[in-house]
Coordinates of C-alpha atoms in Angstrom, one line a residue:
X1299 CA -27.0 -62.5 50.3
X1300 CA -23.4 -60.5 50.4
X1301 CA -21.9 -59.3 47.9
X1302 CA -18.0 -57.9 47.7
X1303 CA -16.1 -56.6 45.5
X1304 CA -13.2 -57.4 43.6
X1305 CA -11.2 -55.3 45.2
X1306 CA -12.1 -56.3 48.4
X1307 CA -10.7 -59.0 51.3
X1308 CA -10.9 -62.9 50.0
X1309 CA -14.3 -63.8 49.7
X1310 CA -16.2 -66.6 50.2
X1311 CA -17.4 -68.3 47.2
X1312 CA -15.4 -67.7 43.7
X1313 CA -17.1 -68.2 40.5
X1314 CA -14.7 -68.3 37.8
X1315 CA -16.7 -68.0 34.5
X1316 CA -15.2 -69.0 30.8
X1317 CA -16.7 -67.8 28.2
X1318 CA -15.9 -68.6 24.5
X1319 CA -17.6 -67.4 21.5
X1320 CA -18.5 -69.7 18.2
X1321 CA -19.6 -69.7 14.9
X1322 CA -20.5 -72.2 12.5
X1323 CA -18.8 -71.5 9.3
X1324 CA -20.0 -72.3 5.8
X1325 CA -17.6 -74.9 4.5
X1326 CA -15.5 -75.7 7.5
X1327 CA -17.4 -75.9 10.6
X1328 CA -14.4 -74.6 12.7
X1329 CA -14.7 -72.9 16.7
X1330 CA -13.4 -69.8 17.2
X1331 CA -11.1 -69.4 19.7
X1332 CA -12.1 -68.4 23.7
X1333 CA -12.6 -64.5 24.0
X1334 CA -12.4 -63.9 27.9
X1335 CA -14.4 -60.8 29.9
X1336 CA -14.9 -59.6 33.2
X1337 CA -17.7 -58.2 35.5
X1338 CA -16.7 -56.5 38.7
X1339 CA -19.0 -57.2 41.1
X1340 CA -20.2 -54.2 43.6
X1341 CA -22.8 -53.4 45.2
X1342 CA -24.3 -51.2 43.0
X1343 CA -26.4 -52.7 39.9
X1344 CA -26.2 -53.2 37.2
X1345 CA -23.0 -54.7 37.0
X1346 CA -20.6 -52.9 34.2
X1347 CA -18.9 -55.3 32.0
X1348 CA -15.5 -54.9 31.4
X1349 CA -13.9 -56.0 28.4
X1350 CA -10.1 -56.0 29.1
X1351 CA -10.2 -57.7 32.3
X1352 CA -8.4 -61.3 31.6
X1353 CA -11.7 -63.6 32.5
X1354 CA -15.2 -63.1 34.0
X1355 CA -15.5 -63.5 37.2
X1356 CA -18.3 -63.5 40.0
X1357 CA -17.8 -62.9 43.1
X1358 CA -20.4 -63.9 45.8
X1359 CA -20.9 -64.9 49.6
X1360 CA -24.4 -66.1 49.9
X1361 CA -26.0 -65.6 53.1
X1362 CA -22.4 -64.6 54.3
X1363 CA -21.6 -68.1 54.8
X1364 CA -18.2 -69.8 53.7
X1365 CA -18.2 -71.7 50.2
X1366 CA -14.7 -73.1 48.9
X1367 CA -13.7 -72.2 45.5
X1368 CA -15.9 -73.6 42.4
X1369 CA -15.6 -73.3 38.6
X1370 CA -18.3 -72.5 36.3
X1371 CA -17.9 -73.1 32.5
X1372 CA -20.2 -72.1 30.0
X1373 CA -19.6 -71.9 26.0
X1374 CA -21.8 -69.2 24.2
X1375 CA -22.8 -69.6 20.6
X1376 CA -22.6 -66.5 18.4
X1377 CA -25.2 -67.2 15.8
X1378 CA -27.5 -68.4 18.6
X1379 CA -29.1 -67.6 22.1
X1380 CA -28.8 -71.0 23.4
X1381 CA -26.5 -71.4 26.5
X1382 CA -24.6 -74.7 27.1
X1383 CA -23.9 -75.2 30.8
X1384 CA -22.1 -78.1 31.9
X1385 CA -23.6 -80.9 34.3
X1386 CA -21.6 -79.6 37.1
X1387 CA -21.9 -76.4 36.2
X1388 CA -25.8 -77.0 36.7
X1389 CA -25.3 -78.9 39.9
X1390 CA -23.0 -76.0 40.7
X1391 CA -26.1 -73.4 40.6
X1392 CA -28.3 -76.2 42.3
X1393 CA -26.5 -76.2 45.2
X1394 CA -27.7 -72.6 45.9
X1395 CA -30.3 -72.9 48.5
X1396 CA -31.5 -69.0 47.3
X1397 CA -33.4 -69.4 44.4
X1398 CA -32.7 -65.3 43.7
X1399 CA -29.3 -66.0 43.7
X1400 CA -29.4 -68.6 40.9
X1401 CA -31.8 -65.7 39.3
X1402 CA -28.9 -63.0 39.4
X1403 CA -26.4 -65.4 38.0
X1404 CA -28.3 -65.8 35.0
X1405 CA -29.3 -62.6 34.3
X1406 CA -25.6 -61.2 34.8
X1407 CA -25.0 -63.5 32.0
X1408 CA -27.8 -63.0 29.9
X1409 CA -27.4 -59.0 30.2
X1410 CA -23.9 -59.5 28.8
X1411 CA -24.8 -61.5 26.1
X1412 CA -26.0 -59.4 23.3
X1413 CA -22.6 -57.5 23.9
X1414 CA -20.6 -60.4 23.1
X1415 CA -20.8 -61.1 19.5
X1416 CA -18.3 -57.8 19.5
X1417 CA -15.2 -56.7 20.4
X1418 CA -12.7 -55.9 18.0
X1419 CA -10.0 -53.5 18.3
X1420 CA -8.3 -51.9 15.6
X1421 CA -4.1 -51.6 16.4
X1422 CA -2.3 -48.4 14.4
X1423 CA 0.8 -49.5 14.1
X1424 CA 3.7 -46.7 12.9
X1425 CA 6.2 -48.4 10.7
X1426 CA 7.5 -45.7 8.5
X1427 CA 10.5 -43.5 9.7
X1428 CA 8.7 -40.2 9.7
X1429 CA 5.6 -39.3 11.7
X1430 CA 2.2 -40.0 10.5
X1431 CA -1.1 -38.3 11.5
X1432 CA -4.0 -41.3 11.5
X1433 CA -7.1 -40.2 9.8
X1434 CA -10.5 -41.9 10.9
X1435 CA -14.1 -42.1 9.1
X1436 CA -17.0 -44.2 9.6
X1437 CA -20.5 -44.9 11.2
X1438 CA -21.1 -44.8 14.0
X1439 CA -18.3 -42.4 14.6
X1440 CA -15.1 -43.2 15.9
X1441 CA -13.8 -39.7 17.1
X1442 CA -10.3 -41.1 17.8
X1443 CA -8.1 -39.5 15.1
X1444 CA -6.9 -36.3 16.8
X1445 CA -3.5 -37.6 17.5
X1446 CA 0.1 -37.8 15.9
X1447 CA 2.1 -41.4 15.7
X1448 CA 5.4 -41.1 16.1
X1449 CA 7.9 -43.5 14.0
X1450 CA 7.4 -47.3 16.3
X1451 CA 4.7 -46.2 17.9
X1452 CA 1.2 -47.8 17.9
X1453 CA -2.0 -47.1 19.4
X1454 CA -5.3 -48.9 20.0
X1455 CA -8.7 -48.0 19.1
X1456 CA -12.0 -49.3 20.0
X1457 CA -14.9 -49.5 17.0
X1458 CA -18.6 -49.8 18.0
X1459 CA -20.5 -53.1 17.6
X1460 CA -21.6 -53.1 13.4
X1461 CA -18.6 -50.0 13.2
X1462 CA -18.1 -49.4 9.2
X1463 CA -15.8 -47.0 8.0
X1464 CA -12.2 -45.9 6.8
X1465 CA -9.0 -45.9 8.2
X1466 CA -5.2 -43.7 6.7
X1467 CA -2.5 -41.9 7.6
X1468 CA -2.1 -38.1 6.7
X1469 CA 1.8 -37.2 6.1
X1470 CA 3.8 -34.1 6.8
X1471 CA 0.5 -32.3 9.0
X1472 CA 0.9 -28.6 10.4
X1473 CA -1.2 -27.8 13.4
X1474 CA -1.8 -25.1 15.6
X1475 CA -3.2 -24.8 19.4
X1476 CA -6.5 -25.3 17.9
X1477 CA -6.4 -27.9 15.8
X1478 CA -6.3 -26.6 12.2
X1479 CA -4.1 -26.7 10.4
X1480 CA -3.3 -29.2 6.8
X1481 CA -1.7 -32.2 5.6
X1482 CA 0.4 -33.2 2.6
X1483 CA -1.2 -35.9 2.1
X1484 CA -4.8 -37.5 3.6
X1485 CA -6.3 -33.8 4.6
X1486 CA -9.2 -34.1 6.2
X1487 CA -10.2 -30.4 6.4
X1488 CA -7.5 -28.9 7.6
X1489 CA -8.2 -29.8 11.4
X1490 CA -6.6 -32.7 13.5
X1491 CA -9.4 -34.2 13.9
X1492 CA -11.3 -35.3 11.1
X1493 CA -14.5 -35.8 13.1
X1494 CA -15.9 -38.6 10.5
X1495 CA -14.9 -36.5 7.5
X1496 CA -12.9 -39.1 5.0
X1497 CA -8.9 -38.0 3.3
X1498 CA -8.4 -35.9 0.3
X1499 CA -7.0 -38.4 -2.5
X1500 CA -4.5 -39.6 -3.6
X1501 CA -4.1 -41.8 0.1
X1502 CA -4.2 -45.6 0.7
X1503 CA -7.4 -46.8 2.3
X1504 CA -8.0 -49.6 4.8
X1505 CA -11.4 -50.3 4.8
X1506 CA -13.9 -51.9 7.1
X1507 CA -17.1 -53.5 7.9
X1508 CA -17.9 -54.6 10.7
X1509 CA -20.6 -57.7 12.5
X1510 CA -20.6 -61.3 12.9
X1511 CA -18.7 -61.8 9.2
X1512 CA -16.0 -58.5 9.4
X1513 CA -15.1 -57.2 5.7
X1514 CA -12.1 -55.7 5.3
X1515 CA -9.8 -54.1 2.3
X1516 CA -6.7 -52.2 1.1
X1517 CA -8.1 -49.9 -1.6
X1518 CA -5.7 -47.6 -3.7
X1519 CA -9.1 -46.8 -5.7
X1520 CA -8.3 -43.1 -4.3
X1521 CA -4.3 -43.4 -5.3
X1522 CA -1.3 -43.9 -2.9
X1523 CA 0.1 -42.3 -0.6
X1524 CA 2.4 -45.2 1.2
X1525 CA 2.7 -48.8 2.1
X1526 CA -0.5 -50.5 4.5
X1527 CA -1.5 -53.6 5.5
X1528 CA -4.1 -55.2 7.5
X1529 CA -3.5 -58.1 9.5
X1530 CA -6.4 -60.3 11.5
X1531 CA -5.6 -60.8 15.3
X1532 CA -7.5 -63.8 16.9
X1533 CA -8.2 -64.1 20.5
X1534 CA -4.8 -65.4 21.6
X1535 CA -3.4 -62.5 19.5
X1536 CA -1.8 -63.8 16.8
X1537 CA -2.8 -63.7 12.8
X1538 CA -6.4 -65.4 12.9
X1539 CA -6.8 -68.9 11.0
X1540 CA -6.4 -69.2 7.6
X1541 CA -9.2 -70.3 5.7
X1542 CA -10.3 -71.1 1.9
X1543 CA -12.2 -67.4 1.3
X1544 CA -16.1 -68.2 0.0
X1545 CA -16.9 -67.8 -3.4
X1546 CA -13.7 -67.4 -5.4
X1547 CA -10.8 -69.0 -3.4
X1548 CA -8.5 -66.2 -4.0
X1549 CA -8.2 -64.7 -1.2
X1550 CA -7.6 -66.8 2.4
X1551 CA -10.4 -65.6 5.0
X1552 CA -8.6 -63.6 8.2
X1553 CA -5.6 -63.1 5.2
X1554 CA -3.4 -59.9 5.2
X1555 CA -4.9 -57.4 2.6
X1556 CA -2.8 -54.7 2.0
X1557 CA 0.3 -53.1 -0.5
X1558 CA 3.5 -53.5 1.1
X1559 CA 5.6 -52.1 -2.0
X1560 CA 7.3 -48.3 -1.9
X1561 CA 5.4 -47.3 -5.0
X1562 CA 6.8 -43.9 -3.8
X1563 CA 8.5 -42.3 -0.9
X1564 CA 5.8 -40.5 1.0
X1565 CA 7.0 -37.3 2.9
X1566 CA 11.1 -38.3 1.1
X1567 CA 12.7 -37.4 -1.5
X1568 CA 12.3 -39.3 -4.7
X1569 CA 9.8 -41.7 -6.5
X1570 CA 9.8 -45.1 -7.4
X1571 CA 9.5 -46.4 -11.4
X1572 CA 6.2 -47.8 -10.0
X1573 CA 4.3 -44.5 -10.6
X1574 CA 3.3 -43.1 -14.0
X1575 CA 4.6 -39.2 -14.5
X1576 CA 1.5 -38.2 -15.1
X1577 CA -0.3 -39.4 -11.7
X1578 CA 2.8 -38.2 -9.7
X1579 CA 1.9 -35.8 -7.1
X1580 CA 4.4 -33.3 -5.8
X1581 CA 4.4 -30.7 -3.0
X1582 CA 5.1 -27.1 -3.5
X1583 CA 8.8 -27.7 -3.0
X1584 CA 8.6 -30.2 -6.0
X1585 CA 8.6 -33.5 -3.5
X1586 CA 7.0 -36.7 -4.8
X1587 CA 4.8 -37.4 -2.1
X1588 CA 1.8 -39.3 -3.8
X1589 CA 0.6 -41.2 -6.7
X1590 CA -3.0 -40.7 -8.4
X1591 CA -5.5 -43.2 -9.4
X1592 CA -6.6 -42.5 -13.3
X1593 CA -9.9 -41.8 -12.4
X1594 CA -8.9 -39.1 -9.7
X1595 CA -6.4 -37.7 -12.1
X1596 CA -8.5 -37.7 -15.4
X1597 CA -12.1 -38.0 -14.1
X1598 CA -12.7 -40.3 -17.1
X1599 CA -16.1 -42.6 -16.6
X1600 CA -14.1 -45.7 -18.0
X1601 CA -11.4 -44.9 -15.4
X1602 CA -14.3 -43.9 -12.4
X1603 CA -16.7 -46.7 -13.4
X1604 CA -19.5 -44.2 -13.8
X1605 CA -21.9 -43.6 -16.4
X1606 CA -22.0 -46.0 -18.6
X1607 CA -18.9 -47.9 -17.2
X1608 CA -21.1 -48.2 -14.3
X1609 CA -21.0 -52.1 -13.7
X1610 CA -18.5 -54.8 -13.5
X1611 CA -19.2 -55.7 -16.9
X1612 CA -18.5 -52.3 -18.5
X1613 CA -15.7 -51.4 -16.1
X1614 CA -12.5 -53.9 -16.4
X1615 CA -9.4 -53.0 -15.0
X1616 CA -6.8 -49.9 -16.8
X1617 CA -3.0 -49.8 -18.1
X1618 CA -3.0 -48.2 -15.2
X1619 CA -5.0 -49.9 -12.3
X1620 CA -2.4 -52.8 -13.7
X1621 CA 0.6 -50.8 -12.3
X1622 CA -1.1 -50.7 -9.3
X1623 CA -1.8 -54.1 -9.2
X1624 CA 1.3 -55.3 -9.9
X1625 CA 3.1 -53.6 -7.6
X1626 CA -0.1 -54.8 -5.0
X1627 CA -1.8 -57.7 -5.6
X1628 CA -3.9 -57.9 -2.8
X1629 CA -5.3 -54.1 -2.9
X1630 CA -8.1 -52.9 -4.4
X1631 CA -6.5 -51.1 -7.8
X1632 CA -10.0 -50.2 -9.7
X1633 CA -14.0 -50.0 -8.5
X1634 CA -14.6 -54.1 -9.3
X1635 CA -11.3 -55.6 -8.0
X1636 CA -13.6 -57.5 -5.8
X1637 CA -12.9 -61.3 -6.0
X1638 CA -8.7 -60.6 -5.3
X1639 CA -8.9 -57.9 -2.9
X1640 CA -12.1 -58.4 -0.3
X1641 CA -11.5 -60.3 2.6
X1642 CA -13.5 -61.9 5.6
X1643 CA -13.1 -63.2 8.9
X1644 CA -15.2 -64.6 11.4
X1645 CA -14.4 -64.8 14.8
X1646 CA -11.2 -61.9 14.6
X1647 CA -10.8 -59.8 18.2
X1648 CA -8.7 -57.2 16.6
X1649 CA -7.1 -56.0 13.3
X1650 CA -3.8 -54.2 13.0
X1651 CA -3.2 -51.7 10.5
X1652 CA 0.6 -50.7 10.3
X1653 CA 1.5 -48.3 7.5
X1654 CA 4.9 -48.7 5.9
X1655 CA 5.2 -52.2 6.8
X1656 CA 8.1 -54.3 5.8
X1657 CA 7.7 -56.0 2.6

């Protein structure tokens, strides 16, 4: 048996392999859409999987002979380990007189498996006209927030299989060769990179959990700082498939969660009628460049939800989580504004967070 690489001369025999992940949901029953890998073959094993290559692919010439081109298709279930193989795809690997290259087919696939039920990427996406500093925390840790976003600029990050954590932006940042330095707003520390530590309030949240069902939110629980949103991307890279959400029908599954209203003019001049004067932040040159959240600015238990305002049943929502509500309806505004502000998606390959989106 021979085996080339991709890079390599035309080969022999050309196994172009499909895959597409699916999930059985609650209520509706529906397939996600194809998500498409790659293994490069060489001749060193095992094989590395590649996730941004446009398909998988195996490359083979069995005892160096000449095969023409043949198709494989197989579909993978998420929420199961059984493999559906077609009938030509299993006259396909009959027609292999090696018996250890049928073995090696299979196991390629099988050894890829358990790394398919994830691969989501999470797209920063730079909307505001100033530059914003991206702050990261989570587990497992990301380690990607060490970097400045420029007004229209994006970048792309990659979370870990089961990644939970937060993502912000940190406004008007000062750092030096080494990487300390502060932030206006979002301060992690004082470093650029806030190595898994989370944003000094008041800052607007997006926040994540990650596995076969993602959960994601828009919390201003810790105040605001400026505009978010979160979008779901499926795998042909547009806004996933909207869905009636499980439970209490409020929010659509794969929705947009976020606040896309100026409650204030991070990092400018002025604030908007949105804020009460006594959450208002300022900087030391009397900017407006946040907004509190009542429990952050008044450490109350019936605006914290602690002590004995500890459950949803004690804890209801304040004159001024309202404001916050009002101005953004689908962010979290106080501990228990669960059932209008959580979202889910199943079969998402990506989720783009753009601060100061347009409304």
């Amino acid at each position: 048996m021979c085996l080339e690489s991709l890079d390599s001369a035309p080969l022999s025999l050309s196994l172009s392999l499909s895959l597409s992940l699916s999930h059985t949901h609650t209520h509706t029953h529906k397939q996600a859409q194809a998500q498409k890998f790659a293994y490069r073959c060489s001749r060193t094993f095992p094989l590395p999987l590649l996730w941004r290559c446009p398909r998988l692919r195996l490359y083979f010439t069995p005892s160096c002979e000449a095969f023409g081109d043949l198709k494989l298709e197989l579909d993978l279930g998420v929420c199961t380990t059984v493999m559906a193989v077609s009938a030509s795809g299993l006259s396909l690997l009959g027609s292999f007189a090696s018996s250890s290259l049928r073995i090696l087919i299979m196991v390629l696939l099988l050894e890829s498996w358990p790394n398919l039920v994830m691969c989501t990427t999470f797209t920063l996406s730079n909307d505001c006209s100033y530059e914003v500093w991206p702050g990261v925390s989570g587990s497992p840790p990301l380690g990607e927030s060490g970097f400045v976003l420029e007004p229209g600029q994006s970048r792309v990050l990659s979370p870990p299989s089961g990644w939970s954590g937060r993502i912000w932006a940190r406004t008007d940042c000062s750092f030096d060769g080494t990487g300390r330095g502060s932030c206006a707003t979002g301060d992690c520390g004082g470093v650029l990179e806030c190595g898994g530590a989370g944003g000094a309030p008041p800052v607007t949240l997006a926040e994540f959990t990650l596995g076969g069902k993602d959960f994601y939110d828009v919390s201003l629980v810790d105040g605001y700082n400026l505009p978010l949103t979160v979008s779901a991307q499926s795998a042909g890279g547009t806004s996933a498939d909207l869905e009636a959400a499980a439970g209490s029908g409020a929010v659509p599954s794969c929705g947009t969660a976020g606040c896309t209203s100026n409650v204030l003019l991070a990092g400018g001049a002025g604030a908007g009628a949105m804020c009460p004067p006594q959450l208002v932040q300022t900087d030391a040159a009397g900017r407006v460049i946040a907004c509190r959240s009542a429990c952050d600015a008044f450490a109350a238990p019936q605006f914290c939800c602690t002590g004995a305002f500890s459950t949803p049943q004690t804890c209801g929502p304040s004159s001024y989580s309202e404001l916050f509500k009002s101005a953004c309806p689908t962010a979290y505004s106080y501990a228990y504004d669960d059932p209008s502000s959580t979202f889910t998606c199943i079969g998402a390959t990506g989720y783009t967070i753009t601060f100061c989106p347009s409304s």
